[in-house]
CSV table of C-alpha atoms in Angstrom, one decimal:
chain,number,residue,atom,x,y,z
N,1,UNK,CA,24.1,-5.0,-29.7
N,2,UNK,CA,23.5,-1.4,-28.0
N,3,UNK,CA,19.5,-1.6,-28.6
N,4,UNK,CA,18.3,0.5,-26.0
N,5,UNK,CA,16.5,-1.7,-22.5
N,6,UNK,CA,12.8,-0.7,-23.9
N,7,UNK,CA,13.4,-1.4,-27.6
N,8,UNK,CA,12.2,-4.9,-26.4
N,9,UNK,CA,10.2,-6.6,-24.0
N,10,UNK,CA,11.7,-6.8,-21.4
N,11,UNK,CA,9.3,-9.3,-19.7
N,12,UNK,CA,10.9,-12.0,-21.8
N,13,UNK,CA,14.9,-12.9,-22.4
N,14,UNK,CA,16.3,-11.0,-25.2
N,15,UNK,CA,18.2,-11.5,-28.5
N,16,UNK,CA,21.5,-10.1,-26.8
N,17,UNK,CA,22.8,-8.7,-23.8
N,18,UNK,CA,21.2,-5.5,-23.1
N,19,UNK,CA,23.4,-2.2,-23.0
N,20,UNK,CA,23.1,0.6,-20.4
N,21,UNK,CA,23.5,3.7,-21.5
N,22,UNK,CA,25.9,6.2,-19.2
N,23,UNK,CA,26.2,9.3,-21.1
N,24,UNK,CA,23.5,11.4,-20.0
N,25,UNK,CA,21.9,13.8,-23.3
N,26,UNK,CA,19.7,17.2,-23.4
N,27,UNK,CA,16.7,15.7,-23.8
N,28,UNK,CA,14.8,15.5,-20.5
N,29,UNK,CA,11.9,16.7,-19.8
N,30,UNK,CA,11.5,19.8,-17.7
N,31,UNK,CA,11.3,18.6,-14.4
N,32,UNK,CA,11.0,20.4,-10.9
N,33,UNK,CA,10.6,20.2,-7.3
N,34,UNK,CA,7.3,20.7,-6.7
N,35,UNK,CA,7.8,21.8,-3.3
N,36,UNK,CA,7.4,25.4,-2.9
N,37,UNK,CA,3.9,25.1,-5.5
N,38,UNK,CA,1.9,22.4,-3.7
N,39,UNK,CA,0.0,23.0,-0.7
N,40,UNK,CA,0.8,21.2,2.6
N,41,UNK,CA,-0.2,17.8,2.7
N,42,UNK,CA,-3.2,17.2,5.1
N,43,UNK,CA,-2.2,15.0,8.5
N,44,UNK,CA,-1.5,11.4,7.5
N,45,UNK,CA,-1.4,7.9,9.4
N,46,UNK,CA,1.8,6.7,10.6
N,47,UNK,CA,3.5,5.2,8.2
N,48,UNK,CA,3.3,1.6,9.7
N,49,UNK,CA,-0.7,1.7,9.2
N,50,UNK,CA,-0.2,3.2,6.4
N,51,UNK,CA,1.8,-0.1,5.0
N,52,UNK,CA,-0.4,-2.4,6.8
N,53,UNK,CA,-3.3,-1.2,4.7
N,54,UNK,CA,-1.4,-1.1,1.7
N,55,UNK,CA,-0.5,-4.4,2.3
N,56,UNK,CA,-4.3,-5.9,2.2
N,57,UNK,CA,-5.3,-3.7,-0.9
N,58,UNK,CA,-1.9,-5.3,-2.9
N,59,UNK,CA,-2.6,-8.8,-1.8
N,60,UNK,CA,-6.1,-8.5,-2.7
N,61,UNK,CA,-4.8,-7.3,-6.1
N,62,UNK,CA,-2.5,-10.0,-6.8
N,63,UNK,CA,-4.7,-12.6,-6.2
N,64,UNK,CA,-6.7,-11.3,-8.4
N,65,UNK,CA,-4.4,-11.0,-11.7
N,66,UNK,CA,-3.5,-14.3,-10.8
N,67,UNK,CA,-6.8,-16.1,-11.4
N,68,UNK,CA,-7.4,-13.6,-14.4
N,69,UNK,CA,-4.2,-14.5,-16.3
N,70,UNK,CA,-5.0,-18.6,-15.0
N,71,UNK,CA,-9.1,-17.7,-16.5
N,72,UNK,CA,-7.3,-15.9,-19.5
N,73,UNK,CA,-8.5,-18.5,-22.1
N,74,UNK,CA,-12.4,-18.3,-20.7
N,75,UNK,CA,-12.8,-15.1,-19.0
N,76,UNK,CA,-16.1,-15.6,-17.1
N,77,UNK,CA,-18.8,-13.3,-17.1
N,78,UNK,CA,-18.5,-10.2,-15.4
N,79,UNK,CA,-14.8,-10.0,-15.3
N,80,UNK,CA,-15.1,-6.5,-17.0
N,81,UNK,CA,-16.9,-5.2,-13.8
N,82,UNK,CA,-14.9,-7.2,-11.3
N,83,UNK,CA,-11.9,-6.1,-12.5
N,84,UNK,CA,-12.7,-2.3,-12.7
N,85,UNK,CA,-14.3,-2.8,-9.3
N,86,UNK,CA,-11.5,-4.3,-7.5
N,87,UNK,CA,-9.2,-1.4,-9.8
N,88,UNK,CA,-11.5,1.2,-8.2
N,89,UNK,CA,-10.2,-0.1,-4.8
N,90,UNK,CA,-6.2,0.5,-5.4
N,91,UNK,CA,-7.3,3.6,-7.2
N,92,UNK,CA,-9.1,5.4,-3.8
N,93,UNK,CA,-5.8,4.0,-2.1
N,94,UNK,CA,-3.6,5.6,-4.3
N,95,UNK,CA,-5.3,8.7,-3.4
N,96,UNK,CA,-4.9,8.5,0.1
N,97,UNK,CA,-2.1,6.2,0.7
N,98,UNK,CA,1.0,6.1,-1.8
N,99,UNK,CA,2.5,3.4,0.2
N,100,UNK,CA,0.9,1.2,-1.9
N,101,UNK,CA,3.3,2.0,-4.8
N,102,UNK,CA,5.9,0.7,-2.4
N,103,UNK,CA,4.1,-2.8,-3.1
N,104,UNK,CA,4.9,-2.2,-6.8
N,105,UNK,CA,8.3,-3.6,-6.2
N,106,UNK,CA,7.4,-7.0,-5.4
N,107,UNK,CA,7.9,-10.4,-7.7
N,108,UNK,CA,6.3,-13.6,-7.7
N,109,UNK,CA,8.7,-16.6,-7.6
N,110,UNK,CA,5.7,-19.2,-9.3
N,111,UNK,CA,5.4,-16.9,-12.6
N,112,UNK,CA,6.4,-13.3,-12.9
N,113,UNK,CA,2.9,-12.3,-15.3
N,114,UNK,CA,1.0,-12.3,-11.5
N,115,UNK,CA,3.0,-9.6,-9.7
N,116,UNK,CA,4.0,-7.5,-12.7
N,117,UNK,CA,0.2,-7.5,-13.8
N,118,UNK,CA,-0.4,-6.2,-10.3
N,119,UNK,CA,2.5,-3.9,-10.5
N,120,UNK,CA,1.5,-2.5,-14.1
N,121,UNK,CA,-1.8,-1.7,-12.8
N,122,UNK,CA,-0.8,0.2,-9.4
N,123,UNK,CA,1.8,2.3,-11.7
N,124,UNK,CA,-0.5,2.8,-14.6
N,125,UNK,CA,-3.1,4.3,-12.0
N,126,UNK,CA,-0.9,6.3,-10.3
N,127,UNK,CA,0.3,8.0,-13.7
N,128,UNK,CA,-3.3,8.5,-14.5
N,129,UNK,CA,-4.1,10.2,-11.1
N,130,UNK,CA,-0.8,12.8,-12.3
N,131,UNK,CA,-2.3,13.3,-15.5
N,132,UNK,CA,-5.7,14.6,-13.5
N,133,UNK,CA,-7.2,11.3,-16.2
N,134,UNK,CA,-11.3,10.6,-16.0
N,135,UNK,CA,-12.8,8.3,-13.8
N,136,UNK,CA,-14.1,6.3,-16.4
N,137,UNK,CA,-10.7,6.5,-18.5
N,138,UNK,CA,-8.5,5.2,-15.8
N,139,UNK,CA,-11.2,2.5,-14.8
N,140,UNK,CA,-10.7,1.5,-18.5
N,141,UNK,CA,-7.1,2.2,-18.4
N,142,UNK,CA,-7.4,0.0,-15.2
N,143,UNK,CA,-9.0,-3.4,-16.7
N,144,UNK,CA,-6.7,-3.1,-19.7
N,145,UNK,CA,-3.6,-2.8,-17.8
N,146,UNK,CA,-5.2,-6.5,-16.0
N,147,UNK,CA,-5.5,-7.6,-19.8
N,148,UNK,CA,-2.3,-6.4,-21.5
N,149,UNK,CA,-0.1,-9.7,-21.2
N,150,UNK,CA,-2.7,-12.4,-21.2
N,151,UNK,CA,-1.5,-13.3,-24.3
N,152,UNK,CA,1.9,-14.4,-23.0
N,153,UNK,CA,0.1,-17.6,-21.7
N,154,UNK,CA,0.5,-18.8,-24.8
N,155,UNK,CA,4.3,-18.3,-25.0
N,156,UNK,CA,5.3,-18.9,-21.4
N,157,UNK,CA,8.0,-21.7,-22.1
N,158,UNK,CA,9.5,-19.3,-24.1
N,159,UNK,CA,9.6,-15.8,-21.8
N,160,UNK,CA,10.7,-18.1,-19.2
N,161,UNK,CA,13.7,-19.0,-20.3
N,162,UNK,CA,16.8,-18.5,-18.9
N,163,UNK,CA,18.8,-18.3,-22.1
N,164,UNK,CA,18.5,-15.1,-24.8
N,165,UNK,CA,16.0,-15.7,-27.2
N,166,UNK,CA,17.1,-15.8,-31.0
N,167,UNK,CA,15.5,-13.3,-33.4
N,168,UNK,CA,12.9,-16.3,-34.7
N,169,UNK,CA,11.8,-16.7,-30.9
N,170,UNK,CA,11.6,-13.4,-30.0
N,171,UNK,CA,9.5,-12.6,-33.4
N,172,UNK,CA,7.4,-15.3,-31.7
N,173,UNK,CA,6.6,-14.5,-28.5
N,174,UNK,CA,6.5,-10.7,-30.0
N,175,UNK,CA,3.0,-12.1,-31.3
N,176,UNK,CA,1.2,-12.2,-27.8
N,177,UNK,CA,-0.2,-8.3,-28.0
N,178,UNK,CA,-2.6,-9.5,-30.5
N,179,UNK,CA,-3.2,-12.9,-29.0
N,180,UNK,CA,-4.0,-11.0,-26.1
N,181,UNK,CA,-6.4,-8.7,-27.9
N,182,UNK,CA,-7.6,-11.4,-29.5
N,183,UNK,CA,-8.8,-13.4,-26.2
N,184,UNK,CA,-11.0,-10.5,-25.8
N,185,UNK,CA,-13.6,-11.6,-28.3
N,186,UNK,CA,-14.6,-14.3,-25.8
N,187,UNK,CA,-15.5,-11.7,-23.0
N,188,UNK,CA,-19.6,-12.0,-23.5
N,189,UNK,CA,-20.5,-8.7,-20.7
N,190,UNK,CA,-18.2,-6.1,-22.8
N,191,UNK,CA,-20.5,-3.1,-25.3
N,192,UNK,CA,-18.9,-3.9,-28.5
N,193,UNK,CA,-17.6,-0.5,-29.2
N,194,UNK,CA,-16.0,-0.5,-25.6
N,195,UNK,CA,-14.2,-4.1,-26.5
N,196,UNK,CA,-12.8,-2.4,-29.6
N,197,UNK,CA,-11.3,-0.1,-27.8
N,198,UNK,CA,-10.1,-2.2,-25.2
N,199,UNK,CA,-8.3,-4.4,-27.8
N,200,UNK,CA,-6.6,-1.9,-29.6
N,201,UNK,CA,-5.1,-0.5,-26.1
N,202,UNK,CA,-4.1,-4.0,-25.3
N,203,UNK,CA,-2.5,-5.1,-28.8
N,204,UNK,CA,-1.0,-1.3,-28.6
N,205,UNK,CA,1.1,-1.7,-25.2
N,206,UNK,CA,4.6,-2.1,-26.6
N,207,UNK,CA,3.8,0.2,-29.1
N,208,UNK,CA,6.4,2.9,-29.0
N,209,UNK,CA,6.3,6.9,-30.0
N,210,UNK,CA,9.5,6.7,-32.0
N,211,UNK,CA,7.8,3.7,-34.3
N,212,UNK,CA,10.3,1.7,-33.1
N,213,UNK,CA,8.0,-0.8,-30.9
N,214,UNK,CA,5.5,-3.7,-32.3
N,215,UNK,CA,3.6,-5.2,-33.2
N,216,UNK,CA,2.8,-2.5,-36.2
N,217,UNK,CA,5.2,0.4,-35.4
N,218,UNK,CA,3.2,2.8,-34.8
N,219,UNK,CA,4.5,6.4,-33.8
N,220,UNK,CA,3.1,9.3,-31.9
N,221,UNK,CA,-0.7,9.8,-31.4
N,222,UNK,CA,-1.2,6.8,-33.8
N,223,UNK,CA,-0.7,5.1,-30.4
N,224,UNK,CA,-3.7,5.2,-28.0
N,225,UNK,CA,-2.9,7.7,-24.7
N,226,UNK,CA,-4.1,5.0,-22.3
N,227,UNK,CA,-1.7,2.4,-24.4
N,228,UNK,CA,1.4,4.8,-24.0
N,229,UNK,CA,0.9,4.9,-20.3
N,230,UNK,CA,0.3,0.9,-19.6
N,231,UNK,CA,3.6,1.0,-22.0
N,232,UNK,CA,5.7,3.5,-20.0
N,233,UNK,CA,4.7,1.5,-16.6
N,234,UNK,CA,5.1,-1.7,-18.0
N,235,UNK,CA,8.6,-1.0,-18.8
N,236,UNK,CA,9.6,0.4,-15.5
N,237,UNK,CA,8.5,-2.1,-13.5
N,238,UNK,CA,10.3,-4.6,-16.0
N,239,UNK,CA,13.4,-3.3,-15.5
N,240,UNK,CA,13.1,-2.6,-11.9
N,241,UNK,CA,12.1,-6.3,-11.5
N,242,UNK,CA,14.2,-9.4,-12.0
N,243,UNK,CA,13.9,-12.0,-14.4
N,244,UNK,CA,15.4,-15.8,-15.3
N,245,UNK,CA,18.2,-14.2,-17.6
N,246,UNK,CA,19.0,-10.8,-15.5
N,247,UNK,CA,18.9,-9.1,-12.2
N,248,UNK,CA,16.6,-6.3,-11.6
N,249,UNK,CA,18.0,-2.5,-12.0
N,250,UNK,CA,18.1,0.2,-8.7
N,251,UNK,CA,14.8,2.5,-9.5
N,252,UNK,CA,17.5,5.6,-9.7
N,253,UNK,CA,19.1,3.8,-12.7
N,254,UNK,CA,15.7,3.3,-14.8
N,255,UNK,CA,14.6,7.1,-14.0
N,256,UNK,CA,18.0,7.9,-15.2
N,257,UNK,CA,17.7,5.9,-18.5
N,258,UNK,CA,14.0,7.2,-19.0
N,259,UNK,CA,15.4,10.6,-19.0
N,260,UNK,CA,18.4,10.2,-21.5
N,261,UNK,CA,15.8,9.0,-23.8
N,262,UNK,CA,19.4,8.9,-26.5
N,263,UNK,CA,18.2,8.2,-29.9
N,264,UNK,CA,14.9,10.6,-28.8
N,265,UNK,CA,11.4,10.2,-27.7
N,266,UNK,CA,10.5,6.8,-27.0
N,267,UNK,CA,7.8,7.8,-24.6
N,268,UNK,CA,5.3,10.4,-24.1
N,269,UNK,CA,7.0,12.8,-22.2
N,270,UNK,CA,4.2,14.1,-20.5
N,271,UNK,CA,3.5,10.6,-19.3
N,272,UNK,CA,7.2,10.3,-18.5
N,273,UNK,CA,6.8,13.7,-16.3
N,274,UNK,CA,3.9,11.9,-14.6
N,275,UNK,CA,5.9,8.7,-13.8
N,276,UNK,CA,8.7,10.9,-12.2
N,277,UNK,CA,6.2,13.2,-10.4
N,278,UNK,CA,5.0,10.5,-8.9
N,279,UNK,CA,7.7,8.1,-8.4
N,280,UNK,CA,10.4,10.8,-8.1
N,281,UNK,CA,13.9,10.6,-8.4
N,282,UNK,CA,14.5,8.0,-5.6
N,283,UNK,CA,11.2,5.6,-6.1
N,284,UNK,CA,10.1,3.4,-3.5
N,285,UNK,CA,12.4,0.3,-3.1
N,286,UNK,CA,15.7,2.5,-4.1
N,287,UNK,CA,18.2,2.1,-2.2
N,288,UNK,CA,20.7,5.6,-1.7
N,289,UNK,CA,23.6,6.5,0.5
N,290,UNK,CA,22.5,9.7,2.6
N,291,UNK,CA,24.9,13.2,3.0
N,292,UNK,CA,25.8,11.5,7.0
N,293,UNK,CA,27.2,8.2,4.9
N,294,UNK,CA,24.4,5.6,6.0
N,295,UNK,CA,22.6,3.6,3.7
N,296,UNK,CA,18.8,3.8,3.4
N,297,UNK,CA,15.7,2.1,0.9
N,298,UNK,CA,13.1,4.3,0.1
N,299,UNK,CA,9.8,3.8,1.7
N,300,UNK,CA,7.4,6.5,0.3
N,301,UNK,CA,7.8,9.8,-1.9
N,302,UNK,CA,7.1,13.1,-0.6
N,303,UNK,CA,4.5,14.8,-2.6
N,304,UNK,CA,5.9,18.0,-3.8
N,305,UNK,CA,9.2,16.9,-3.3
N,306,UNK,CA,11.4,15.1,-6.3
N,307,UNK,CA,14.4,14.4,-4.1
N,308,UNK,CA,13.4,14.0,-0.2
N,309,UNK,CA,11.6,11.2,0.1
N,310,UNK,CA,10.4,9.0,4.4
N,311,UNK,CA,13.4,6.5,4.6
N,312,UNK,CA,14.5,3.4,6.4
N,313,UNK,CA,18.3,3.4,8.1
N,314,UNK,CA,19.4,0.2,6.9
N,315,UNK,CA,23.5,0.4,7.4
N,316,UNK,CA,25.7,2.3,8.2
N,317,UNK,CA,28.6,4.2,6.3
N,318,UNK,CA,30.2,1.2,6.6
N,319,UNK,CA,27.4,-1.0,5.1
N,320,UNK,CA,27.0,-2.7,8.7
N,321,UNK,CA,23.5,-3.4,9.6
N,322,UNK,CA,22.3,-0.6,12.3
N,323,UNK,CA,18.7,-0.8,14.1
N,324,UNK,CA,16.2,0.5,11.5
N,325,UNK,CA,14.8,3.6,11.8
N,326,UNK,CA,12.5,5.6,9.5
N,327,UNK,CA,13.7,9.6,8.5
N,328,UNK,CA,11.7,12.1,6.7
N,329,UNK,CA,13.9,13.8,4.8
N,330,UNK,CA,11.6,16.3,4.1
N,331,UNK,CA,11.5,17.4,8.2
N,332,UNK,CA,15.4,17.3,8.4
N,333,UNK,CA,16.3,19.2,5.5
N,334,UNK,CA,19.7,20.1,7.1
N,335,UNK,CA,20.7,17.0,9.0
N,336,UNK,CA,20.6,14.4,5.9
N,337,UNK,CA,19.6,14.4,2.0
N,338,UNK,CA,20.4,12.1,-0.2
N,339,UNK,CA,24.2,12.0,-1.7
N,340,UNK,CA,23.7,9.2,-4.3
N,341,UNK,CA,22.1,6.1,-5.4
N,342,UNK,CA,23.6,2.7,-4.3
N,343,UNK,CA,23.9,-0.2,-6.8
N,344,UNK,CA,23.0,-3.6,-5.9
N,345,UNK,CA,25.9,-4.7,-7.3
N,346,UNK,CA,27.7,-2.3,-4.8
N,347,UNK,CA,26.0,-4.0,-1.4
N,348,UNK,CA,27.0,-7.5,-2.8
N,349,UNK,CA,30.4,-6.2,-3.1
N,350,UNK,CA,30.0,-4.6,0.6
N,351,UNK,CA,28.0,-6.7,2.2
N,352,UNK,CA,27.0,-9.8,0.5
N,353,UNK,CA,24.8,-11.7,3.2
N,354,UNK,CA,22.6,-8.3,4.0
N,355,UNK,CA,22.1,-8.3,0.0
N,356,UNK,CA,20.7,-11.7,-0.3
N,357,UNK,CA,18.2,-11.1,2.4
N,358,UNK,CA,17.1,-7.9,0.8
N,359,UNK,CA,16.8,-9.4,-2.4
N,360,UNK,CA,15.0,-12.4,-0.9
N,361,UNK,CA,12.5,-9.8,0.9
N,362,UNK,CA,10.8,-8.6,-2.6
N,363,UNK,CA,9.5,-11.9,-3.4
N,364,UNK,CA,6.4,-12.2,-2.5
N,365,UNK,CA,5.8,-14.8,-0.3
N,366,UNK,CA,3.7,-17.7,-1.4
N,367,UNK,CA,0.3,-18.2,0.4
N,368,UNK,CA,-0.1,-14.0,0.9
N,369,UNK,CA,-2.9,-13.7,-1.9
């Protein structure tokens, strides 16, 4: 029907196939390389150490969004500080080790709430970090990025379908913002005036700035800040992310699409400068063709740098595998860059038993929490 990807949720199967938009417009933020501004990183770990931490912090994470959304309908006492304490935890990562976003691109096969709860939270943080957000906003932002789908455990034979919903279903399962608000009123260690808040940021989530989202469609700065930013996470890592009905989009694709905004703003734009500040161009998990011809997935960002991200030598110009190996692009500014994004769709065509395997290697395996 040509309704943009984020004029739904795109957590559940839609009324009709979605539309992709492919003429680019003027409105995009202001974005630039931040390279020549920011100050030289300090030393970091190599990268492998680097990913091996990341690795325990993200597992840690998921198993925790798991039993929340499972203890959705009886949230025990204390969630409220276990959940901002374990948050605290990614958040100091984040700080220190961005590899953790590279975690972000993960799924769970058993029910996709667990990882893209997880995901939602790492992205929302990492925003909020851009932003230069207080500590005791992003905790909140934090526990309420945990909270925002809990309602969906009430309609998960419907968001798990494999078939598009009609308009009466999705006008159903449209209703879990404020059954997921609504489960709040059972959290007994929550300051009233906090929980009010905290409801309205969850039942606000799909909200959109162009009054164009639900459940009341509201617009602008009728929309709670830390509600637009779960909402502008949420979305990318839906469409990065695959689901019963559709595969997941390449990163590059959705950062395109986020910047052609068509019809206008349907997200902040200064949260949308965060997400690309942080993410960049290329976000972790993208997959590119460099200037030399081989094919590479991005491991980790380069702070101050929109387009030369650390990268992993996957194939080669030929889309044969090659040994790995990892190149900053940053350090070798004349030997490689990046010449392109590269389409799924384009290494099943190439290579179709090197695509499975990479597609089989963001699930996240069972038993890891």
């Amino acid at each position: 029907n040509g309704q943009p990807l984020w004029s739904v949720n795109l957590d559940m199967p839609v009324v009709a196939p979605l539309v992709v938009p492919d003429v680019p417009t003027v409105l995009v933020p202001q974005l630039k390389d931040r390279t020549r501004k920011t100050k030289e990183e300090p030393p970091q770990k190599p990268f492998r150490q680097l990913d091996s931490e990341a690795r325990v912090i993200y597992s840690r994470l998921l198993a925790e969004t798991r039993e929340s959304i499972i203890q959705a309908d009886r949230p025990a006492a204390g969630e409220y500080g276990k959940i901002t304490g374990l948050c605290d935890l990614t958040l100091e990562t984040l700080k220190t080790n961005s590899v953790l976003l590279n975690y972000a691109a993960f799924s769970t096969a058993d029910n996709y709430l667990y990882a893209h709860t997880a995901n939602v939270i790492i992205l929302s943080q990492a925003i909020a970090l851009d932003l230069g957000l207080q500590r005791e906003d992003t905790r909140l932002l934090s526990f309420c990025a945990m909270a925002h789908d809990w309602g969906m455990t009430e309609f998960q034979e419907l968001s798990s379908k494999k078939e598009y919903l009609t308009d009466a279903e999705f006008s159903q399962v449209a209703l879990h913002s404020e059954a997921g608000s609504a489960k709040l009123d059972t959290m007994p260690d929550i300051d009233s005036g906090l929980k009010e808040r905290i409801k309205k940021i969850v039942c606000q989530v799909h909200e959109r700035v162009d009054a164009k989202g639900y459940p009341f469609r509201l617009s602008g700065k009728d929309i709670d800040l830390l509600a637009q930013i779960i909402g502008t996470a949420d979305v990318y890592e839906a469409m990065t992310h695959p689901r019963t009905w559709r595969e997941a989009l390449n990163p590059p694709e959705v950062i395109k699409l986020f910047l052609e905004q068509k019809s206008g703003p349907v997200f902040n734009l200064k949260i949308l400068k965060a997400l690309i500040h942080t993410l960049s161009i290329y976000p972790p998990a993208s997959l590119v063709a460099l200037s030399g011809g081989e094919i590479a997935r991005v491991l980790k960002p380069r702070k101050g740098s929109l387009t030369r991200p650390l990268v992993e030598i996957l194939l080669d110009a030929g889309f044969a595998p090659v040994q790995t190996a990892l190149l900053d692009l940053y350090e070798h500014p004349v030997r490689d860059a990046i010449a392109r994004p590269v389409s799924l769709a384009e290494l099943k065509g190439k290579n179709p038993e090197f695509a499975a395997g990479l597609e089989s290697a963001r699930w996240w395996p069972e038993g890891d929490e």
